[in-house]
PDB file of C-alpha atoms in Angstrom:
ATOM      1  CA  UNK A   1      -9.706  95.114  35.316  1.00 49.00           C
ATOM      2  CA  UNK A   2      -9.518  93.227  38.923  1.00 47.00           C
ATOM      3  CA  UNK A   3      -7.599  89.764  38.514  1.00 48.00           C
ATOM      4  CA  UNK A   4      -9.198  87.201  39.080  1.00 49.00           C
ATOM      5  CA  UNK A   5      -8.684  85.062  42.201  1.00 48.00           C
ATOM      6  CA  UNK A   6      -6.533  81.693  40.587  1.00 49.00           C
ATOM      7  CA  UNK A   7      -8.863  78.531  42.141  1.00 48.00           C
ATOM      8  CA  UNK A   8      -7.279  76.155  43.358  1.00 47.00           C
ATOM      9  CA  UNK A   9      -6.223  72.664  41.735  1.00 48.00           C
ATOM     10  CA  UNK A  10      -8.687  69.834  42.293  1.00 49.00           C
ATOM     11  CA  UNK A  11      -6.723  67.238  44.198  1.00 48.00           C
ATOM     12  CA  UNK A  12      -6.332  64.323  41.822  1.00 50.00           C
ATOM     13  CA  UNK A  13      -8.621  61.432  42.767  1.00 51.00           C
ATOM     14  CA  UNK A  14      -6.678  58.097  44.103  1.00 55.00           C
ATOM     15  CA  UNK A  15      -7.869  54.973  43.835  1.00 65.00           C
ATOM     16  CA  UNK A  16      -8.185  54.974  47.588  1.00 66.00           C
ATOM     17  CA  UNK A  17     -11.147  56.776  47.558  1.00 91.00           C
ATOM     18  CA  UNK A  18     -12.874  54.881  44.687  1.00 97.00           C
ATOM     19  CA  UNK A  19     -15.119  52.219  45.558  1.00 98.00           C
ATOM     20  CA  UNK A  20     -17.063  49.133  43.097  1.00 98.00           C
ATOM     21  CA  UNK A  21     -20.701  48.948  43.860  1.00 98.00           C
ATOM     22  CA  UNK A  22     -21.630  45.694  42.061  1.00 98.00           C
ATOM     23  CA  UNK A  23     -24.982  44.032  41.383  1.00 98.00           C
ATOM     24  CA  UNK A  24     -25.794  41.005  39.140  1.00 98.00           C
ATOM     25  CA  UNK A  25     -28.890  39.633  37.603  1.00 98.00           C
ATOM     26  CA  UNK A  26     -28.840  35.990  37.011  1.00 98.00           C
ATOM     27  CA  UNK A  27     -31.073  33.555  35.262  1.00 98.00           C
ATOM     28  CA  UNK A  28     -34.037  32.236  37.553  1.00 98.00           C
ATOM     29  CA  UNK A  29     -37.282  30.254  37.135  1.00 97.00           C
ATOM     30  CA  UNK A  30     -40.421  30.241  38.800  1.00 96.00           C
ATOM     31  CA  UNK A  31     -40.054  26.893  40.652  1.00 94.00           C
ATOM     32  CA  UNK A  32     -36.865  24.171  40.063  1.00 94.00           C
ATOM     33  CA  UNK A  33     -34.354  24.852  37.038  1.00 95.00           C
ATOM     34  CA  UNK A  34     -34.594  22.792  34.154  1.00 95.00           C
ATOM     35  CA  UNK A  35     -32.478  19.572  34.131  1.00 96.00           C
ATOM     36  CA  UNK A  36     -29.258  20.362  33.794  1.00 95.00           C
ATOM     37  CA  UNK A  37     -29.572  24.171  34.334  1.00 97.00           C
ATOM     38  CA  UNK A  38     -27.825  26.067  36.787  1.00 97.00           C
ATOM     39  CA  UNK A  39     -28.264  29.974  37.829  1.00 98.00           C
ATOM     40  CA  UNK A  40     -25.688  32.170  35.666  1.00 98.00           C
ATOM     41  CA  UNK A  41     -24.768  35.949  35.812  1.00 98.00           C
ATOM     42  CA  UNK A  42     -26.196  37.563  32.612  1.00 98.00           C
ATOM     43  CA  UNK A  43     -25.633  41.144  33.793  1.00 98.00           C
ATOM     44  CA  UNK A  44     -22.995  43.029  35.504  1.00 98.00           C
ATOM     45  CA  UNK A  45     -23.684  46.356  37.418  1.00 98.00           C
ATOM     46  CA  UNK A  46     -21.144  47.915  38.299  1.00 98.00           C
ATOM     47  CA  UNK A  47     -20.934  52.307  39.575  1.00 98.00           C
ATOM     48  CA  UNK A  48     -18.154  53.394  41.036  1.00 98.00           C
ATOM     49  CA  UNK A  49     -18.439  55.626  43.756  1.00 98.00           C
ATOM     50  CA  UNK A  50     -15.706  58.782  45.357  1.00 98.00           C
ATOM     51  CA  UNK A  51     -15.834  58.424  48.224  1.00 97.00           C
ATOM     52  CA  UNK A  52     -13.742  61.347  48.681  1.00 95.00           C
ATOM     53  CA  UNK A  53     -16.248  64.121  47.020  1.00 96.00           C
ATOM     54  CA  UNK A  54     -18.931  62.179  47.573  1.00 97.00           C
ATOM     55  CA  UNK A  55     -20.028  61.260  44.203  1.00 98.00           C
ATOM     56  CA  UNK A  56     -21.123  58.442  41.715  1.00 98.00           C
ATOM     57  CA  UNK A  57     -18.504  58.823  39.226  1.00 97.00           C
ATOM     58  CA  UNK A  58     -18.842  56.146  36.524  1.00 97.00           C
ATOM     59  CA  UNK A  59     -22.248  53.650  35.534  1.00 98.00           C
ATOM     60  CA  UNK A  60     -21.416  50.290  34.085  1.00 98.00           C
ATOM     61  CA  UNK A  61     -22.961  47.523  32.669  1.00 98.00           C
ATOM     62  CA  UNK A  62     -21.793  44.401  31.492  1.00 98.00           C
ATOM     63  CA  UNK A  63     -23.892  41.981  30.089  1.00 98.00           C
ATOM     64  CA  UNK A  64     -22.913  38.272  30.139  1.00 98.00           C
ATOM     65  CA  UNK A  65     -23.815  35.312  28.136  1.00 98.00           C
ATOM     66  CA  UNK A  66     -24.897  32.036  29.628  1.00 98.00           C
ATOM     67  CA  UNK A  67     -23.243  28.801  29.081  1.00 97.00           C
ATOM     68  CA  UNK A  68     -25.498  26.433  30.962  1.00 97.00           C
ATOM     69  CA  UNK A  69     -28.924  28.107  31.112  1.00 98.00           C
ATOM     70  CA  UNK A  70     -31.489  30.128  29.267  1.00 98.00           C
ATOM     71  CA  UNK A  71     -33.391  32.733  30.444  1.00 98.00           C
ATOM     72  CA  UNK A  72     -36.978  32.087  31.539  1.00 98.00           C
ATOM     73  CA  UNK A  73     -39.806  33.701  31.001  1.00 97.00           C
ATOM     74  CA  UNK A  74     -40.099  34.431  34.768  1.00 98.00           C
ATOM     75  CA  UNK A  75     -36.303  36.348  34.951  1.00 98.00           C
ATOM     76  CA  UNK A  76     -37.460  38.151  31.934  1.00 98.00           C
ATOM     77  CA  UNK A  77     -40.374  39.509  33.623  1.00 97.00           C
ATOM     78  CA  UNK A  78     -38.039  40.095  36.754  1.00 97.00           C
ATOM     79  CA  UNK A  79     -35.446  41.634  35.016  1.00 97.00           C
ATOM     80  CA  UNK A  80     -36.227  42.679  31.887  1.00 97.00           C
ATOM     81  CA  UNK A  81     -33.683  40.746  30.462  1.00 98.00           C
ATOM     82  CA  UNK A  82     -34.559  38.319  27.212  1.00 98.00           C
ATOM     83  CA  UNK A  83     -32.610  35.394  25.791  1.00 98.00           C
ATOM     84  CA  UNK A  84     -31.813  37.278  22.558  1.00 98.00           C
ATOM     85  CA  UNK A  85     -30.447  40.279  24.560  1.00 98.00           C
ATOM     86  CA  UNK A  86     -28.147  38.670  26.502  1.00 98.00           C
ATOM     87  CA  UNK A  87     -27.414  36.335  23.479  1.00 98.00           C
ATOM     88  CA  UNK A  88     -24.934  39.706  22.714  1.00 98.00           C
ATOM     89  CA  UNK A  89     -22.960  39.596  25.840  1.00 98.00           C
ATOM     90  CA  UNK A  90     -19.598  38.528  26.068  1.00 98.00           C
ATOM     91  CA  UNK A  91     -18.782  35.032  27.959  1.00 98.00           C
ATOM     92  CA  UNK A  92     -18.370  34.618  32.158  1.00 98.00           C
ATOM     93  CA  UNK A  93     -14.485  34.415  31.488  1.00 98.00           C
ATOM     94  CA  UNK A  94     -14.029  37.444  29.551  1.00 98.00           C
ATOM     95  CA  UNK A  95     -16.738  39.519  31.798  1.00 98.00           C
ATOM     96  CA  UNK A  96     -14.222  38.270  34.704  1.00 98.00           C
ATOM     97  CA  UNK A  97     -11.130  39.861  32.653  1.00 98.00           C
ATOM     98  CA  UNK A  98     -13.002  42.974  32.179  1.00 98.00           C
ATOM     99  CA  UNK A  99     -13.415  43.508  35.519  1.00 98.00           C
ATOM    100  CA  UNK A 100     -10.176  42.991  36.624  1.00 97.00           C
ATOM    101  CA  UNK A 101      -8.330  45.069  33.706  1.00 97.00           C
ATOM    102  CA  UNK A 102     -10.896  47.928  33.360  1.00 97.00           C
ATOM    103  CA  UNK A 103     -12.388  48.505  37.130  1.00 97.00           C
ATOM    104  CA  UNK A 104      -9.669  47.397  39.031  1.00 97.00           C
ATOM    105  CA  UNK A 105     -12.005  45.128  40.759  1.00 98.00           C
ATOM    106  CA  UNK A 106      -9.103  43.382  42.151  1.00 97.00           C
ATOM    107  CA  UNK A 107      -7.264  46.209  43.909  1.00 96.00           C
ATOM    108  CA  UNK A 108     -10.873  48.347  44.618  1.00 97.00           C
ATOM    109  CA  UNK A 109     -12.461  47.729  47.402  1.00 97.00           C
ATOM    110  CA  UNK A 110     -15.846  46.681  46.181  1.00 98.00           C
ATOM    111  CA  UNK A 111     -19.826  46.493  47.911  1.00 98.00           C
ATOM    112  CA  UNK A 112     -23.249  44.905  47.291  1.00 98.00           C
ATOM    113  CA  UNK A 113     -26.654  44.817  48.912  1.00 98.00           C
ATOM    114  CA  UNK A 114     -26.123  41.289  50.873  1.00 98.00           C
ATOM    115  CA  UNK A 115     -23.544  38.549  49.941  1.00 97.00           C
ATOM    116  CA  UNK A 116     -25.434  37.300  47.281  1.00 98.00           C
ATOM    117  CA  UNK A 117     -23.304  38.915  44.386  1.00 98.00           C
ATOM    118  CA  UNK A 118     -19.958  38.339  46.466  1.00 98.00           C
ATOM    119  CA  UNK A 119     -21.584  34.078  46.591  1.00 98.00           C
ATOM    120  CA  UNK A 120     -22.652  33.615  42.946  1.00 98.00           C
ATOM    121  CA  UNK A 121     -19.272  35.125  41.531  1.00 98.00           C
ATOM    122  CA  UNK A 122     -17.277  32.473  43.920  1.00 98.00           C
ATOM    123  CA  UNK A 123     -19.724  29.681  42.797  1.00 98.00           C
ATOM    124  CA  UNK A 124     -19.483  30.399  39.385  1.00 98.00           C
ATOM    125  CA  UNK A 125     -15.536  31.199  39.055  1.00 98.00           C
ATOM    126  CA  UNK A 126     -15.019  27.837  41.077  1.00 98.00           C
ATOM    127  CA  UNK A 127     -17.645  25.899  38.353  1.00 97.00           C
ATOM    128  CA  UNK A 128     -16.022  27.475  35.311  1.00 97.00           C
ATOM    129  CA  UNK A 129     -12.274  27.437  36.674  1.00 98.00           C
ATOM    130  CA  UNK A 130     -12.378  31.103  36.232  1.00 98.00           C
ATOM    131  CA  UNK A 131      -9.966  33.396  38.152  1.00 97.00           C
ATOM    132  CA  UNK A 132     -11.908  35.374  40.826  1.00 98.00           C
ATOM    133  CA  UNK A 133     -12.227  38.754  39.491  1.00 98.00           C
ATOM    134  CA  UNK A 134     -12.512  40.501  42.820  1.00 98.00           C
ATOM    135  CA  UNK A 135      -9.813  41.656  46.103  1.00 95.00           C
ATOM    136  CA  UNK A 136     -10.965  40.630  49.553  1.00 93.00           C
ATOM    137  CA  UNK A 137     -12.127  43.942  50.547  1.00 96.00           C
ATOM    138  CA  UNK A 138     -16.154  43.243  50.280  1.00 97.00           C
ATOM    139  CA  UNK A 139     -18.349  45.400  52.026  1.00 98.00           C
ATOM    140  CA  UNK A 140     -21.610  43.821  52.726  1.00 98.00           C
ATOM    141  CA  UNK A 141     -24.096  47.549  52.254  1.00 98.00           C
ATOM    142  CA  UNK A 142     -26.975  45.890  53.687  1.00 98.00           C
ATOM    143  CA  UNK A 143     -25.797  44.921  56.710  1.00 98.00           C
ATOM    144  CA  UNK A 144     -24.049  48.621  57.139  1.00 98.00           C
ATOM    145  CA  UNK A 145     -27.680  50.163  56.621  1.00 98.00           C
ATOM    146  CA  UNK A 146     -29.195  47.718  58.867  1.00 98.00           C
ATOM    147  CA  UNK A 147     -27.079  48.464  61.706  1.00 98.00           C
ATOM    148  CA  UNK A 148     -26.917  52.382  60.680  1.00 98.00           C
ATOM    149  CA  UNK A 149     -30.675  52.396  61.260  1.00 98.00           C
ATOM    150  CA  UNK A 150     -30.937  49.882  64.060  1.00 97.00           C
ATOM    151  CA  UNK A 151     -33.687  47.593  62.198  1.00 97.00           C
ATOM    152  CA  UNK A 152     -34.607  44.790  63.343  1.00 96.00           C
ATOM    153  CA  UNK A 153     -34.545  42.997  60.051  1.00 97.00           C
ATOM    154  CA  UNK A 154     -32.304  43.727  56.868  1.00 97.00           C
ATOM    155  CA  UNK A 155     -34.476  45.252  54.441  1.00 98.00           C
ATOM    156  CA  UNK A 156     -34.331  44.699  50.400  1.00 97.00           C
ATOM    157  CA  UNK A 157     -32.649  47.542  48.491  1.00 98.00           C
ATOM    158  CA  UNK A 158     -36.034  48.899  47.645  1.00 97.00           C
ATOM    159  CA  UNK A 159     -37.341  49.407  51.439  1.00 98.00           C
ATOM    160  CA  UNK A 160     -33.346  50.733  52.434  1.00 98.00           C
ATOM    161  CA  UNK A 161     -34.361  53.685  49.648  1.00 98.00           C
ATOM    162  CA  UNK A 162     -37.601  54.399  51.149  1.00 98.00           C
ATOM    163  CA  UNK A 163     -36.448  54.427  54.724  1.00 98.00           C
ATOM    164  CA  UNK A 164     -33.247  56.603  53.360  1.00 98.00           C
ATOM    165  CA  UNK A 165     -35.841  59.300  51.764  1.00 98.00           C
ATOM    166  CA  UNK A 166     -34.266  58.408  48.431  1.00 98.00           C
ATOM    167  CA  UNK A 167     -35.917  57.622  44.847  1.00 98.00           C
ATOM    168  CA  UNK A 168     -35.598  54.458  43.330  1.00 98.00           C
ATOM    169  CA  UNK A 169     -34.017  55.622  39.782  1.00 98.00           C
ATOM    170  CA  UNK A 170     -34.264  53.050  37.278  1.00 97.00           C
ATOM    171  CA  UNK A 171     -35.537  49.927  36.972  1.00 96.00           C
ATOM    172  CA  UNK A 172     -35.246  47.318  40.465  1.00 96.00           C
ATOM    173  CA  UNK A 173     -33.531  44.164  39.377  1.00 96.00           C
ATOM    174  CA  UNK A 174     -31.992  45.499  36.354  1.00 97.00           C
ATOM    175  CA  UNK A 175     -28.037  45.079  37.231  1.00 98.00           C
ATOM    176  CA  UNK A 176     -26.743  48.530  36.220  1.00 98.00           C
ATOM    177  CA  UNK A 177     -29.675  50.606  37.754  1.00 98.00           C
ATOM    178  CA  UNK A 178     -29.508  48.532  41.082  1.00 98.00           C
ATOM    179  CA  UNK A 179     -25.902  49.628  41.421  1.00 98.00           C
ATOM    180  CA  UNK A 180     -26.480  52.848  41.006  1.00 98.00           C
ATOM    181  CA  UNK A 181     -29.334  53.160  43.822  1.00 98.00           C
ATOM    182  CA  UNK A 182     -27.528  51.219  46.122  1.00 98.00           C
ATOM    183  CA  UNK A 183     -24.299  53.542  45.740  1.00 98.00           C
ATOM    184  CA  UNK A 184     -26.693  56.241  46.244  1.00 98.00           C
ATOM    185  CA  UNK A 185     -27.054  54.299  49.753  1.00 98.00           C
ATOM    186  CA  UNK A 186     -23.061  53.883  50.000  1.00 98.00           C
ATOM    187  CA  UNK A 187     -23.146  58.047  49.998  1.00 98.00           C
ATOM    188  CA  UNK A 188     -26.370  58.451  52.126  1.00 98.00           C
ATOM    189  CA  UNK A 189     -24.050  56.144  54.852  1.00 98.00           C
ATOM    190  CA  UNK A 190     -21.002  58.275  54.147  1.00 97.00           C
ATOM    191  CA  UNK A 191     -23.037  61.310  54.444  1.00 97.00           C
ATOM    192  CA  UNK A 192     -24.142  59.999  58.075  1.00 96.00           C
ATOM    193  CA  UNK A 193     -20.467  59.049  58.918  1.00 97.00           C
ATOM    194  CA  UNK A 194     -22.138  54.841  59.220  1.00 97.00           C
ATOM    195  CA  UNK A 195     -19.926  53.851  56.162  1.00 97.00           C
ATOM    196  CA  UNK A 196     -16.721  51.769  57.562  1.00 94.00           C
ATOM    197  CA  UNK A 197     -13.257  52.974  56.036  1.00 72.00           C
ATOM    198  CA  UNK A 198     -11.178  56.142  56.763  1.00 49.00           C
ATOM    199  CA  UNK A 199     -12.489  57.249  52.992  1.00 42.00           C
ATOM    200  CA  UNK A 200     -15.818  57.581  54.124  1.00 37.00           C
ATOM    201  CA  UNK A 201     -15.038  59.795  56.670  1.00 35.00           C
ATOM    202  CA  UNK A 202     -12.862  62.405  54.344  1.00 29.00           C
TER     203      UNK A 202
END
């Protein structure tokens, strides 16, 4: 019997090469909030991406409970999201905690389409006195594709997939499946040497 050729060992993966692609859904209205209402995260996205092989390694989702705001019947329609489903989550704070102690978000070097995630987490951990979850390593994706492709204007995750040849898997504005569509931008980037970092480039 001819031996078999021994493979070899898969180089363990370092946190180096891992990266957080985040998006959030928040609650929204059709017009002005209510009195008293302000916009809250009810949903977490959150895929983290290899950089190193290239690959969307882990899908996320954390859904958060509002403290100061319902949800509408316009972010339902947007999202998908209703009151009693997000009525489950788990408070601001604690979605904070778990981001820090199960993703690493504070050592990972994290991205999101725009600054709008990296704006509404700083808003709200200011407003609830609630450590910021995340490092200083943000990578804005949009603004990578825009320059990548040399458009004029920054295009919406939605148009980014269409110009990238890629599907849109999932529902658009539903947290988790927005993070996983834009890391499948973060690779298409990598995979045309336009993402910054020495990890996209292994």
């Amino acid at each position: 019997m001819t031996p078999k050729t021994p493979t070899a060992p898969r180089a363990p993966r370092t946190d180096a090469q891992l990266l957080n692609v985040v998006d959030v859904e928040a609650t929204c209205w059709d017009g002005t909030p209510p009195p008293g209402a302000v916009s809250e995260i009810i949903e977490i996205g959150l895929t983290v991406v290899d950089l190193g092989t290239a690959e969307r390694v882990g899908r996320h989702r954390i859904l958060v409970r509002p403290a100061r705001s319902s949800v509408s019947p316009f972010c339902t329609e947007l999202t998908g999201l209703t009151q009693a489903e997000v009525d489950t989550g788990i408070g601001f704070a604690e979605a904070c905690r778990l981001l820090a102690a199960e993703h690493a978000a504070g050592a990972r070097p994290w991205a999101s389409w725009g600054d709008y995630d990296r704006h509404q987490f700083t808003r709200q951990c200011q407003a609830a006195a609630v450590p910021y979850p995340f490092g200083r390593h943000h990578i804005n994706a949009k603004a990578v594709f825009t320059e990548a492709y040399g458009l004029r204007k920054r295009p919406g995750m939605a148009r980014a997939l269409t110009v990238a040849g890629l599907p849109l898997e999932g529902r658009h504005h539903r947290g988790e499946d927005d993070a996983w569509n834009i890391a499948a931008l973060v690779l298409h980037l990598a995979g045309r040497d336009a993402w910054p970092g020495p990890a996209a480039r292994t």
